[in-house]
Short mmCIF file of the C-alpha atoms (twelve columns), coordinates in Angstrom:
data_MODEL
# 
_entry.id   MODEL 
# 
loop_
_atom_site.group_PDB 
_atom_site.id 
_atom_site.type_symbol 
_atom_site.label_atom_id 
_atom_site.label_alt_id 
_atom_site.label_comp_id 
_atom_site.label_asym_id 
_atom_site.label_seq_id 
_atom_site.Cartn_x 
_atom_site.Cartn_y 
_atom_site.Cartn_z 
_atom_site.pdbx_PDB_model_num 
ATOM 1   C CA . UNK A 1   163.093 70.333  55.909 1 
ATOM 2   C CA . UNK A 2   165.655 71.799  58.481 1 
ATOM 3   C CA . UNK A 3   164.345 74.491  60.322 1 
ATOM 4   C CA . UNK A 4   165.756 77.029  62.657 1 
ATOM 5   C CA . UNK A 5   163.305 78.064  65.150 1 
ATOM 6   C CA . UNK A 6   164.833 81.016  67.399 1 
ATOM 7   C CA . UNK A 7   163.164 81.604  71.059 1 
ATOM 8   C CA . UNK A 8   162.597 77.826  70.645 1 
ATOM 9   C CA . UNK A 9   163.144 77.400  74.453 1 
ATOM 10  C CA . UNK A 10  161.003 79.742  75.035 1 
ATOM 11  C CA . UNK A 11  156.341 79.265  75.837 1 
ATOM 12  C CA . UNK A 12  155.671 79.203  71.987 1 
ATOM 13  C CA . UNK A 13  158.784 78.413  70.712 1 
ATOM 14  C CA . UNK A 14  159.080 75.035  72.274 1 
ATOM 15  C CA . UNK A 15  155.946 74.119  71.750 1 
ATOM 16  C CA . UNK A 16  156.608 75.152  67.989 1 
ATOM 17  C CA . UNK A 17  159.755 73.181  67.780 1 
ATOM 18  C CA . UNK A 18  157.569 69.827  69.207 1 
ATOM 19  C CA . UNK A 19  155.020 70.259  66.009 1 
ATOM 20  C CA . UNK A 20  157.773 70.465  63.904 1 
ATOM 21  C CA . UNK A 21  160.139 67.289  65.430 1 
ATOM 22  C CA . UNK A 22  156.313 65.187  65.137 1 
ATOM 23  C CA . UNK A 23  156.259 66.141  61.394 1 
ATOM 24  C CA . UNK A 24  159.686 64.278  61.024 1 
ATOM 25  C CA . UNK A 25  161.244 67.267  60.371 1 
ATOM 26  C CA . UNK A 26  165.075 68.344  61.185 1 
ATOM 27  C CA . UNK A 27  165.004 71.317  63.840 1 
ATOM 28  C CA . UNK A 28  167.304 73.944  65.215 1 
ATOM 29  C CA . UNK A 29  166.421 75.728  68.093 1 
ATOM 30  C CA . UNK A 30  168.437 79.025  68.885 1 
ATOM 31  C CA . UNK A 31  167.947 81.116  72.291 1 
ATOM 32  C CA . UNK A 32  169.585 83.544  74.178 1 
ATOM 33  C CA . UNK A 33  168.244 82.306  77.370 1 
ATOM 34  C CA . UNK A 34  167.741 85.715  78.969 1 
ATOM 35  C CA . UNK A 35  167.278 85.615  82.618 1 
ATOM 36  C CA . UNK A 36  163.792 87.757  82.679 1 
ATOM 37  C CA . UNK A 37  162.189 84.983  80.147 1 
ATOM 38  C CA . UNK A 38  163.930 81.770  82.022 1 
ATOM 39  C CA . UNK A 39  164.221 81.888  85.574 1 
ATOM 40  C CA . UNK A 40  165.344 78.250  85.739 1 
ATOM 41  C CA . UNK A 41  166.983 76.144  82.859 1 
ATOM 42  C CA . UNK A 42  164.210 74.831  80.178 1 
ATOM 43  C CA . UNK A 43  163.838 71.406  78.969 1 
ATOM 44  C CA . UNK A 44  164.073 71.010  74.781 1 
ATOM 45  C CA . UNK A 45  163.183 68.680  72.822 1 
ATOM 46  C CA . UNK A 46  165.823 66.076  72.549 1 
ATOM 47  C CA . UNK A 47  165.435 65.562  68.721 1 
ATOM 48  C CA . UNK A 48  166.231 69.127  68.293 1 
ATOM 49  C CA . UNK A 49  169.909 70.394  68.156 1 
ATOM 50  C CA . UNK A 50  170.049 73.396  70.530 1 
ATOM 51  C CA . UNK A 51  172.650 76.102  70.279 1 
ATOM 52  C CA . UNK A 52  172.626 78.943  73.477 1 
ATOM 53  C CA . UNK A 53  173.082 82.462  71.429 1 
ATOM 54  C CA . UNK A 54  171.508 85.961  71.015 1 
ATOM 55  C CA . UNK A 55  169.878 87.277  67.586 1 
ATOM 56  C CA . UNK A 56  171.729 90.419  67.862 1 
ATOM 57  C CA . UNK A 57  175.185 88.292  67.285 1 
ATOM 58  C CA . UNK A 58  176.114 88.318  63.919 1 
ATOM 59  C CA . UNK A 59  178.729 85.493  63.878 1 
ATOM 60  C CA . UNK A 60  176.300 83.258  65.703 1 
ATOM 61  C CA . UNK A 61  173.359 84.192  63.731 1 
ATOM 62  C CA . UNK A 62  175.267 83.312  60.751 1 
ATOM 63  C CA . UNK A 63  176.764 80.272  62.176 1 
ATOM 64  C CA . UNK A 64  173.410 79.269  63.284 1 
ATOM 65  C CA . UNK A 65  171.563 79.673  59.352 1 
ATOM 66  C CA . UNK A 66  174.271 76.873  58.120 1 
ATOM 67  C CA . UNK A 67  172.475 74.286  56.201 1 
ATOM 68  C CA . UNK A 68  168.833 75.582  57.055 1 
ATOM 69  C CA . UNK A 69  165.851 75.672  54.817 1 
ATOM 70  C CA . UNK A 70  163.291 77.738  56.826 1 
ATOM 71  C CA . UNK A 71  163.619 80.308  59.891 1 
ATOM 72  C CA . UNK A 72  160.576 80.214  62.596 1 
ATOM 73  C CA . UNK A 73  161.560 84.059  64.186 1 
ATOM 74  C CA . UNK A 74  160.040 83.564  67.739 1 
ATOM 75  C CA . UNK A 75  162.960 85.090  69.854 1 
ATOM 76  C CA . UNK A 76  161.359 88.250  71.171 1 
ATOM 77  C CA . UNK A 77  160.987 90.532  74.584 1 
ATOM 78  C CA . UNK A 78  156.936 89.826  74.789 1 
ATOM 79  C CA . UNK A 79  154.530 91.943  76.943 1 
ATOM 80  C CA . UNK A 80  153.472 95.209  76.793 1 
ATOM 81  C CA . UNK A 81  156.979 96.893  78.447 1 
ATOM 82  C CA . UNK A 82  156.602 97.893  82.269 1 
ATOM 83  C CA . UNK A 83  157.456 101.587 81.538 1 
ATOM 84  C CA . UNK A 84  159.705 103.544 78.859 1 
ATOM 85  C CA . UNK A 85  162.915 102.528 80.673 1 
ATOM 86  C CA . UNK A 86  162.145 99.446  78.574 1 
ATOM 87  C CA . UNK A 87  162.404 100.790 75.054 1 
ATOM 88  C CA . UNK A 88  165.738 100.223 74.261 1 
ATOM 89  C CA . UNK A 89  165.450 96.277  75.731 1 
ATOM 90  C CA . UNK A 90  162.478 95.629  73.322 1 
ATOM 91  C CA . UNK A 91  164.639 97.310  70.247 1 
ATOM 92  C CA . UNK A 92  167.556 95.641  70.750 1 
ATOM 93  C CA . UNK A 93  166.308 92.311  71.388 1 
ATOM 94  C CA . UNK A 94  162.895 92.387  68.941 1 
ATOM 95  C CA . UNK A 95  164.155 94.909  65.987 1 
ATOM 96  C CA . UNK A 96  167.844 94.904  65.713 1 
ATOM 97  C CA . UNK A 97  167.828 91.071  66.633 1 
ATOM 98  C CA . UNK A 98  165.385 90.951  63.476 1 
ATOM 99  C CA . UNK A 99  167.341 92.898  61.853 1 
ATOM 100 C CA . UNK A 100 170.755 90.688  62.412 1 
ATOM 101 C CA . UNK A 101 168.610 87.924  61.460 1 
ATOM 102 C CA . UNK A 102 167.285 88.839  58.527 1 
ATOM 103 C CA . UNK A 103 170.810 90.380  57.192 1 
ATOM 104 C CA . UNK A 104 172.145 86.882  57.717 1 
ATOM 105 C CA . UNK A 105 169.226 85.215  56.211 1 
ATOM 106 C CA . UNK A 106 170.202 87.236  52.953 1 
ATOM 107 C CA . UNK A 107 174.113 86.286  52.902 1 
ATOM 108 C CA . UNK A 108 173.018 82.460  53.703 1 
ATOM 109 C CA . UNK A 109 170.642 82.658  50.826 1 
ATOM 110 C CA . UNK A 110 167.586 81.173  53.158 1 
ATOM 111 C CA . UNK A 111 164.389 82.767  51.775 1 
ATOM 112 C CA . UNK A 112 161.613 81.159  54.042 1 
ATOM 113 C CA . UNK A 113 160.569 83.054  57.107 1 
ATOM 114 C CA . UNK A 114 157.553 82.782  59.827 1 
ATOM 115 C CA . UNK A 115 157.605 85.548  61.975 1 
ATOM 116 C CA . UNK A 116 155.871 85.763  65.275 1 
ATOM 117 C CA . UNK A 117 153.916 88.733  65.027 1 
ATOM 118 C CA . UNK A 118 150.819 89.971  67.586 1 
ATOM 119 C CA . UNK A 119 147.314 91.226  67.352 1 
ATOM 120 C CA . UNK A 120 149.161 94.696  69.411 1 
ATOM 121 C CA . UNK A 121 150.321 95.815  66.121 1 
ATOM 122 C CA . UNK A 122 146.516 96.780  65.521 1 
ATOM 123 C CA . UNK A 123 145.680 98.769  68.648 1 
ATOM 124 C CA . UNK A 124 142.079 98.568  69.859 1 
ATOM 125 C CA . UNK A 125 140.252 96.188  67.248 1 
ATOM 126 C CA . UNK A 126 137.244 96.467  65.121 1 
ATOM 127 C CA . UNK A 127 134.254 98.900  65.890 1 
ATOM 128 C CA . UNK A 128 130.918 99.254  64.620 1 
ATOM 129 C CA . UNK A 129 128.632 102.130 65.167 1 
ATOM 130 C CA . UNK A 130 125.181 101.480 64.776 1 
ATOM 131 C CA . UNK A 131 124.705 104.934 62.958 1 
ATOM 132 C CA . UNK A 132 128.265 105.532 61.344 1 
ATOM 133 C CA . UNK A 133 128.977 102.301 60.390 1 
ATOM 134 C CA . UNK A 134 132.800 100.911 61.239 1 
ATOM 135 C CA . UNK A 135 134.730 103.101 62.726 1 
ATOM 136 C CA . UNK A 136 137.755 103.395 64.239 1 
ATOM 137 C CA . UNK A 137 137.989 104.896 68.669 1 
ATOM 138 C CA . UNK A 138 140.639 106.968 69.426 1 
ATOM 139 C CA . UNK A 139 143.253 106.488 72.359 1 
ATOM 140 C CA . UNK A 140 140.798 105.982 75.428 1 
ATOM 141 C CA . UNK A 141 141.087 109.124 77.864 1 
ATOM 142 C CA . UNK A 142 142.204 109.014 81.527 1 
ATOM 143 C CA . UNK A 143 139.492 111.064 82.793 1 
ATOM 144 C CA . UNK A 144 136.861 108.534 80.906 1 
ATOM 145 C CA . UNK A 145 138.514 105.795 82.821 1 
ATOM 146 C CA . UNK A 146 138.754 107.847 86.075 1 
ATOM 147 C CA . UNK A 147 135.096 107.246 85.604 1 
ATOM 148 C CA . UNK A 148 134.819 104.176 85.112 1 
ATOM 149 C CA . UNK A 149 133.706 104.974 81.539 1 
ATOM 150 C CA . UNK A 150 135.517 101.798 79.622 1 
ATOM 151 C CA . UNK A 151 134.081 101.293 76.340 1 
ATOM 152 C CA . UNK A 152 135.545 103.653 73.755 1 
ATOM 153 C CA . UNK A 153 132.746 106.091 72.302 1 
ATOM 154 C CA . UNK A 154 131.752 106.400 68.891 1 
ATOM 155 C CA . UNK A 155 134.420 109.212 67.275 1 
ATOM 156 C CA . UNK A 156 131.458 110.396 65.216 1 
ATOM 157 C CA . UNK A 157 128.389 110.601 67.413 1 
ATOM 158 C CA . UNK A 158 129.783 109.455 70.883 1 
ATOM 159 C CA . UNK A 159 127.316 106.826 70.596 1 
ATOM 160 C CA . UNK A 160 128.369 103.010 72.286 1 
ATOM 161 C CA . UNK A 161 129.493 100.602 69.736 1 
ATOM 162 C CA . UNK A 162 129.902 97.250  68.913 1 
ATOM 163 C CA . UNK A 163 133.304 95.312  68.901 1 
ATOM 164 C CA . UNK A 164 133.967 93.182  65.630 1 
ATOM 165 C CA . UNK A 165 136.568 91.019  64.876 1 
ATOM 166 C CA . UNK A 166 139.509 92.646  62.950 1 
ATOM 167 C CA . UNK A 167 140.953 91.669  59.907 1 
ATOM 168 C CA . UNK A 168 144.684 91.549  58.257 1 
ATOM 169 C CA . UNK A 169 143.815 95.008  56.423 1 
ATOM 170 C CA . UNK A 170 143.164 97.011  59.285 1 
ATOM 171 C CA . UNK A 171 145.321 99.738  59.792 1 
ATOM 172 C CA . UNK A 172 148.320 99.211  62.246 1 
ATOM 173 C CA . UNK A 173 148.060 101.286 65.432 1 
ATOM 174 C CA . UNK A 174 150.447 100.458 68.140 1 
ATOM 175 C CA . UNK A 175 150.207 101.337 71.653 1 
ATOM 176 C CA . UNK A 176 152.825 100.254 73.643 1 
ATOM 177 C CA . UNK A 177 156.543 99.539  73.272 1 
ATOM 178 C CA . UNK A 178 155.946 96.055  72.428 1 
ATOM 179 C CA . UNK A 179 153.715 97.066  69.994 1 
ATOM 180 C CA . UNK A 180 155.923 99.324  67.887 1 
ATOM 181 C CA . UNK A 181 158.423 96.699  68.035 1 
ATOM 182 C CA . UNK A 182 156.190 94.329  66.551 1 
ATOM 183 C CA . UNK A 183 155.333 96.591  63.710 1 
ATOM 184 C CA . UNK A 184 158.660 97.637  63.082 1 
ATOM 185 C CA . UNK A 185 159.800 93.053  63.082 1 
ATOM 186 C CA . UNK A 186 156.526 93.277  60.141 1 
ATOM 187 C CA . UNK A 187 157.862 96.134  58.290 1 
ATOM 188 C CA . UNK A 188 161.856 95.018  58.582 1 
ATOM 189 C CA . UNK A 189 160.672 91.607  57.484 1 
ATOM 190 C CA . UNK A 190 158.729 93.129  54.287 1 
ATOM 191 C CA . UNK A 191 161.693 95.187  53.326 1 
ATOM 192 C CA . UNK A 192 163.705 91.953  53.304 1 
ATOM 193 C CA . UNK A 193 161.215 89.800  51.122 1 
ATOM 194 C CA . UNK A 194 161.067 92.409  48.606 1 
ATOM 195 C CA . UNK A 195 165.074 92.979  48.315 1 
ATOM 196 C CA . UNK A 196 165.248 88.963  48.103 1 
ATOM 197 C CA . UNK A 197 162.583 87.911  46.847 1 
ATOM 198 C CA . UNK A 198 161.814 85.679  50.085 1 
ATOM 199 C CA . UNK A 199 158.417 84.856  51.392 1 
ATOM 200 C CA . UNK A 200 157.228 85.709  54.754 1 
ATOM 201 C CA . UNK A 201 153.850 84.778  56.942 1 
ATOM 202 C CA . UNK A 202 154.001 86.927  59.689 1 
ATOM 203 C CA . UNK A 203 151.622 84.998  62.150 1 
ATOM 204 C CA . UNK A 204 149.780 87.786  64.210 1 
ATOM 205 C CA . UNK A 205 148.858 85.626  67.512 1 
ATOM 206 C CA . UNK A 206 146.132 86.682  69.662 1 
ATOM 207 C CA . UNK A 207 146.417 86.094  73.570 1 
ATOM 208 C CA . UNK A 208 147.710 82.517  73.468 1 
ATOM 209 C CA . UNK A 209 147.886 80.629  76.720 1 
ATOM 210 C CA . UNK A 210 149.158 76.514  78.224 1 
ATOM 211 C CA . UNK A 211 151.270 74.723  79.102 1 
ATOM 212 C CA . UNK A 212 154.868 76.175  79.890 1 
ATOM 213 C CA . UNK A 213 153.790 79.820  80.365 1 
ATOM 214 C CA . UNK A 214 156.259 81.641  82.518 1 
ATOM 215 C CA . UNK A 215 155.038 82.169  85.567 1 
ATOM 216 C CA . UNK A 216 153.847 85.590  87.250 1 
ATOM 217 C CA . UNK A 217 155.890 88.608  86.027 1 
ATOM 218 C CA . UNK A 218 155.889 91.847  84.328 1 
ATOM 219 C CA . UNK A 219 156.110 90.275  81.047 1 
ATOM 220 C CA . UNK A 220 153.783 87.743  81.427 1 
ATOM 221 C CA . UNK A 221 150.411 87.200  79.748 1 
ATOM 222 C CA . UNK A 222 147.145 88.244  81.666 1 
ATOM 223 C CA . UNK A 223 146.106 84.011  82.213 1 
ATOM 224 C CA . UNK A 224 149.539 83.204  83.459 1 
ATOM 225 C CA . UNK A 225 149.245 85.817  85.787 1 
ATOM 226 C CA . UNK A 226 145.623 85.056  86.965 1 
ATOM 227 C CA . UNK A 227 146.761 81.404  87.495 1 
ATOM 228 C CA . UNK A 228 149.909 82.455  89.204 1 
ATOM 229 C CA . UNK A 229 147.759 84.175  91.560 1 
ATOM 230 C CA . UNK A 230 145.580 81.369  92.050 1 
ATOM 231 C CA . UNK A 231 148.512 79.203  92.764 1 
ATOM 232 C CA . UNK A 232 149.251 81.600  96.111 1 
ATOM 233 C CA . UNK A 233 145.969 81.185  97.179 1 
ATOM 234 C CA . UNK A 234 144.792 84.879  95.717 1 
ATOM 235 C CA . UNK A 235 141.639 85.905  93.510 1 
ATOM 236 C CA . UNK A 236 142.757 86.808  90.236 1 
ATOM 237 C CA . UNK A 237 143.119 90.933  89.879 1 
ATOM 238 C CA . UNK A 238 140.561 91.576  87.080 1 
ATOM 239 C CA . UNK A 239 141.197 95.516  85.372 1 
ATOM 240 C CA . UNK A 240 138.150 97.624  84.645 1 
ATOM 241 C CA . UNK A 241 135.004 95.654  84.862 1 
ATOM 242 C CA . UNK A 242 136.434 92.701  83.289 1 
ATOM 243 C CA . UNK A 243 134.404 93.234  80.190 1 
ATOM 244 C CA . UNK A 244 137.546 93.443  78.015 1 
ATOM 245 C CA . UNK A 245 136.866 91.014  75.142 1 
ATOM 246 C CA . UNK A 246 139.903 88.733  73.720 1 
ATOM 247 C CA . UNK A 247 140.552 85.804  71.872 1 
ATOM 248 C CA . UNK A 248 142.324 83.647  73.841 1 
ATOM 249 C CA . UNK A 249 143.926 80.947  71.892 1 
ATOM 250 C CA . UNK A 250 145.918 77.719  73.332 1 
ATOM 251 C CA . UNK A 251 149.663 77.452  72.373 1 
ATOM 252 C CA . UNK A 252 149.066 73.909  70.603 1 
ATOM 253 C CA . UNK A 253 146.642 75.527  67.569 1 
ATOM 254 C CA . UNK A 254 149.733 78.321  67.662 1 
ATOM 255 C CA . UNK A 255 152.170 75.800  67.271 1 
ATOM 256 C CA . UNK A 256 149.861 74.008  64.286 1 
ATOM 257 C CA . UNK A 257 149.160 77.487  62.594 1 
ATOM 258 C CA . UNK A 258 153.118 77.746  62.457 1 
ATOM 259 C CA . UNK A 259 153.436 73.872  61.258 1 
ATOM 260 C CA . UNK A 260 151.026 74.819  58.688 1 
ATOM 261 C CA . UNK A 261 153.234 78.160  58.010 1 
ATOM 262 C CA . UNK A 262 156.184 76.371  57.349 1 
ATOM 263 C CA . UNK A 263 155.082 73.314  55.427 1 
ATOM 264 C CA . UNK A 264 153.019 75.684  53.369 1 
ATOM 265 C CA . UNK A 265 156.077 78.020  52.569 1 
ATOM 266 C CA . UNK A 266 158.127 75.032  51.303 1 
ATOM 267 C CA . UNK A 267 155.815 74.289  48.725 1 
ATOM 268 C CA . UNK A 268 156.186 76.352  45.544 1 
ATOM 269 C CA . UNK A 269 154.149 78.891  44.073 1 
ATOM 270 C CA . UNK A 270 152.100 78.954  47.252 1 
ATOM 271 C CA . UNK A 271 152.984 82.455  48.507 1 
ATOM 272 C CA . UNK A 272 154.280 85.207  46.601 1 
ATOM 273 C CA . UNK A 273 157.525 85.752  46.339 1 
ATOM 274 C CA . UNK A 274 158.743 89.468  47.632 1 
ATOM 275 C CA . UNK A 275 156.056 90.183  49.757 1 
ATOM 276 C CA . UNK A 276 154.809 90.066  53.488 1 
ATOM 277 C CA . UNK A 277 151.389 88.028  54.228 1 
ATOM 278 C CA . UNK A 278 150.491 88.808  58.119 1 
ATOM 279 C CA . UNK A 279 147.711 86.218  58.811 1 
ATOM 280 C CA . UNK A 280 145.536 86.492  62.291 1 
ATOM 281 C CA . UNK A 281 145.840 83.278  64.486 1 
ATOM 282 C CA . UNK A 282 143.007 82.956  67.485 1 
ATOM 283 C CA . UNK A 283 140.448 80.840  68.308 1 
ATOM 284 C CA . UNK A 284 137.402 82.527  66.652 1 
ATOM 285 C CA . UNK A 285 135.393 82.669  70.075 1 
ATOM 286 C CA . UNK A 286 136.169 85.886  71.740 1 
ATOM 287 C CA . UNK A 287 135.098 85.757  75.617 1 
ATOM 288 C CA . UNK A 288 135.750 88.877  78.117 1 
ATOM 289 C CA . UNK A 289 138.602 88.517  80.386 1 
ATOM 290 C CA . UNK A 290 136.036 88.533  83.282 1 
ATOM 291 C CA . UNK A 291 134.628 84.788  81.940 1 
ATOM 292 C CA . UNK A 292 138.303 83.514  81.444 1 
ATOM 293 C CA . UNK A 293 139.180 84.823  84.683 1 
ATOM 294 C CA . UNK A 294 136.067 83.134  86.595 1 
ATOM 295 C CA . UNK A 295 136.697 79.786  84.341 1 
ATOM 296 C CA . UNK A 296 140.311 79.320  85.226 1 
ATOM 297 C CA . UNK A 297 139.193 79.822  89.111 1 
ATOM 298 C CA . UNK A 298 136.125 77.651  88.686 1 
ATOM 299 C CA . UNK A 299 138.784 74.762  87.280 1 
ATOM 300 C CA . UNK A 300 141.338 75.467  89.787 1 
ATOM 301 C CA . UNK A 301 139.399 75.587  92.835 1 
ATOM 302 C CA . UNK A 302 139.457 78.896  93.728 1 
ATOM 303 C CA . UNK A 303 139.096 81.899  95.023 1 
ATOM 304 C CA . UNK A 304 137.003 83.519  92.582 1 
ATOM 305 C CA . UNK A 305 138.393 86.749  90.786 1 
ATOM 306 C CA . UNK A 306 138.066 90.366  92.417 1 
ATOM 307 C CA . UNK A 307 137.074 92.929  89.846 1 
ATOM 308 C CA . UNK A 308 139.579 95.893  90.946 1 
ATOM 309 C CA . UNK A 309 138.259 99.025  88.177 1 
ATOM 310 C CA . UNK A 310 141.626 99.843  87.897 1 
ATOM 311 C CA . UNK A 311 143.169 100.038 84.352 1 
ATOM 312 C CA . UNK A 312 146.772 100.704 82.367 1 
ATOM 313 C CA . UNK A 313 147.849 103.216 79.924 1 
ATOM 314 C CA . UNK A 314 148.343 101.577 77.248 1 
ATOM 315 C CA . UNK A 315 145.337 98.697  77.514 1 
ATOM 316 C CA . UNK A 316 142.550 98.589  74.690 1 
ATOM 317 C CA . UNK A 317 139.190 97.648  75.298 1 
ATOM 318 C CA . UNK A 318 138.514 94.926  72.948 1 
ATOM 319 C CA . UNK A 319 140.563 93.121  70.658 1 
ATOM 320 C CA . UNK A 320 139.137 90.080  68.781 1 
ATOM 321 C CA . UNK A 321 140.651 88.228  65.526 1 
ATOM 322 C CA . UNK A 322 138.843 86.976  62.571 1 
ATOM 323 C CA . UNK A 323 141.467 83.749  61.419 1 
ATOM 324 C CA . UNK A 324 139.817 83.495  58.504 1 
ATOM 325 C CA . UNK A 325 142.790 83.902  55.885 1 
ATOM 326 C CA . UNK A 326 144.882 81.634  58.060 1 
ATOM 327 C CA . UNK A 327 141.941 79.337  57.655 1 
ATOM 328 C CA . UNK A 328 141.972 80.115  53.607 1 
ATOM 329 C CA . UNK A 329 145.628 80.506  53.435 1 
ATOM 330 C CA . UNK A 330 146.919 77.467  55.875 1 
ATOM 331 C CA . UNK A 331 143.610 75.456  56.366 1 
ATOM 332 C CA . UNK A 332 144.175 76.742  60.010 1 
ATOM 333 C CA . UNK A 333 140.885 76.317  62.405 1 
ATOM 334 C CA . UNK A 334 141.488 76.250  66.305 1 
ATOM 335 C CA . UNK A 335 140.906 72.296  67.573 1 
ATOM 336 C CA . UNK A 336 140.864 73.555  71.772 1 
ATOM 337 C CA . UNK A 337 137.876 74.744  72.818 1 
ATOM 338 C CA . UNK A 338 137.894 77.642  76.015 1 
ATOM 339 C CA . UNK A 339 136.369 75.084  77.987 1 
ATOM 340 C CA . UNK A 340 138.808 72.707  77.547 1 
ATOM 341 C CA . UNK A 341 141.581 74.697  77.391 1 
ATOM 342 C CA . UNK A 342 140.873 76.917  80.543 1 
ATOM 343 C CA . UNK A 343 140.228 73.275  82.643 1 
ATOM 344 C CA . UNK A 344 143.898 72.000  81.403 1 
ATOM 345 C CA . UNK A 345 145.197 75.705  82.187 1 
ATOM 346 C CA . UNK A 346 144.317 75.408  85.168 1 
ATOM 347 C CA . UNK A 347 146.858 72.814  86.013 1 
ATOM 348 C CA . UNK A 348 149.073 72.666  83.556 1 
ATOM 349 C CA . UNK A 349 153.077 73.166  84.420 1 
ATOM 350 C CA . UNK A 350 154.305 76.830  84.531 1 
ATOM 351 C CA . UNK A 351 157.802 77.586  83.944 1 
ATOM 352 C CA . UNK A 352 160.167 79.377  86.651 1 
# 
């Protein structure tokens, strides 16, 4: 199968684009190399071709789809958006790019996609209140986190409740720019499987970490930038009382869940054709972003994290995946364990 993987120089992407060359199968990567993603030149895989270009080109877009079976959509601005100056960034490069993409996708006749969605699209995740039953918080308020007062209350009775893990059918609830973005790749992507008759998985990753993370910036996910700080000699900065649960997940099970998305998309009468199938991908074992702080310190050496109380618009309290469709749909189950993945973290290359 030839496959054209866009962002494929990019954390995921490349590590995407290895799983696929180790399955013997013929890959095109396609990246823009924007400077606030690659500070320094990135290594591909040699087996791969590689062609330099932006998603929002047409020509190259089109030139790119020649002769390919599947598409593996990574190319995306990632990370939450450092303020609203950043909205048109995000739309350009995550929605219109999609939208190039998926135009050309159409015209070239290629009707497999895997898009690289994001547990943001849901908002805060699954609640449970011990009188009402599941429920759903609203938007945390600043004078409750003024406080100190971090766990959402109970809509209902304003009683505490208890985070669950969320499933494919919750509803979608984003709340930041990269968030809407994402939503708006999902729904784009849905509207072009049901005009075409193409399939789509759109992979909804939860906070995936390893090897080739970009190192601290604004854009960069909350384990690259504890370990960046590490790597200066700093505590990681934990927000709010580091209670936050997540699902980490290490890049390698991403890049077998989208293996698994791609093989499984080739075969027929596996997915439905005309319609969008988002599918959680995490490790099943939520832990609090306090414990991953203090176990990527613990492996590195030091110092041990400083819990700050501070927070950001924008944050939700918990946020924890239940894979088990991918599991059904893909025979997807997490191999890296947070131990071992947090120990290899720890030292594992960063990208400039």
């Amino acid at each position: 199968m030839r496959v054209l993987v866009t962002g494929g120089a990019g954390f995921i992407g490349s590590h995407v684009v290895d799983a696929l060359v180790g399955e013997g199968h013929s890959v095109r990567v396609f990246d823009a190399l924007l400077p606030a993603v690659h500070r320094t030149k990135p290594s591909v895989n040699d087996a791969a071709e590689f062609i330099v270009g932006d998603v929002t080109d047409q020509a190259a877009v089109d030139s790119a789809l020649r002769g390919v079976d599947a598409v593996c959509h990574q190319a995306a601005m990632v990370g939450l958006g450092v303020d609203l100056d950043d909205l048109p960034v995000y739309t350009t490069h995550n929605d219109l790019g999609t939208a190039v993409l998926l135009a050309a996708m159409a015209r070239r006749g290629v009707g497999r996609l895997v898009l690289a969605s994001s547990m943001v699209v849901y908002g805060e995740g699954g609640y449970r209140c011990a009188a009402d039953g599941p429920v759903r918080p609203g938007p945390r308020r600043p004078a409750d986190l003024d406080r100190g007062r971090f766990e959402p209350p109970c809509p209902r009775c304003g009683e505490p409740l208890r985070s669950t893990p969320v499933t494919e059918d919750a509803p979608l609830d984003p709340r930041s720019v990269y968030a809407a973005t994402k939503v708006a790749q999902e729904h784009l992507a849905a509207a072009w499987a049901m005009a075409t008759g193409g399939t789509v998985l759109a992979l909804r990753y939860h906070n995936v970490y390893g090897p080739r993370m970009p190192r601290d910036t604004f854009y960069a996910g909350v384990a690259s930038i504890f370990r960046s700080a590490l790597e200066r000699g700093e505590p990681p900065r934990v927000f709010e009382d580091g209670g936050q649960l997540r699902d980490f997940v290490h890049v390698h099970d991403v890049a077998r869940a989208n293996l698994a998305a791609l093989e499984h998309g080739s075969t027929p009468g596996r997915l439905t054709p005309g319609q969008l199938v988002p599918a959680n991908v995490g490790s099943g074992r939520p832990h609090t972003v306090g414990e991953m702080a203090s176990a990527l310190a613990a492996a590195f050496g030091g110092p041990a994290p400083i819990v700050t109380g501070q927070y950001r618009a924008g944050d939700v309290r918990h946020i924890v995946a239940s894979s088990d469709r991918a599991h059904d749909l893909l025979g997807y189950q997490a191999a890296v364990t947070f131990t071992e993945g947090m120990t290899a973290f720890a030292h594992d290359p960063l990208r400039g």
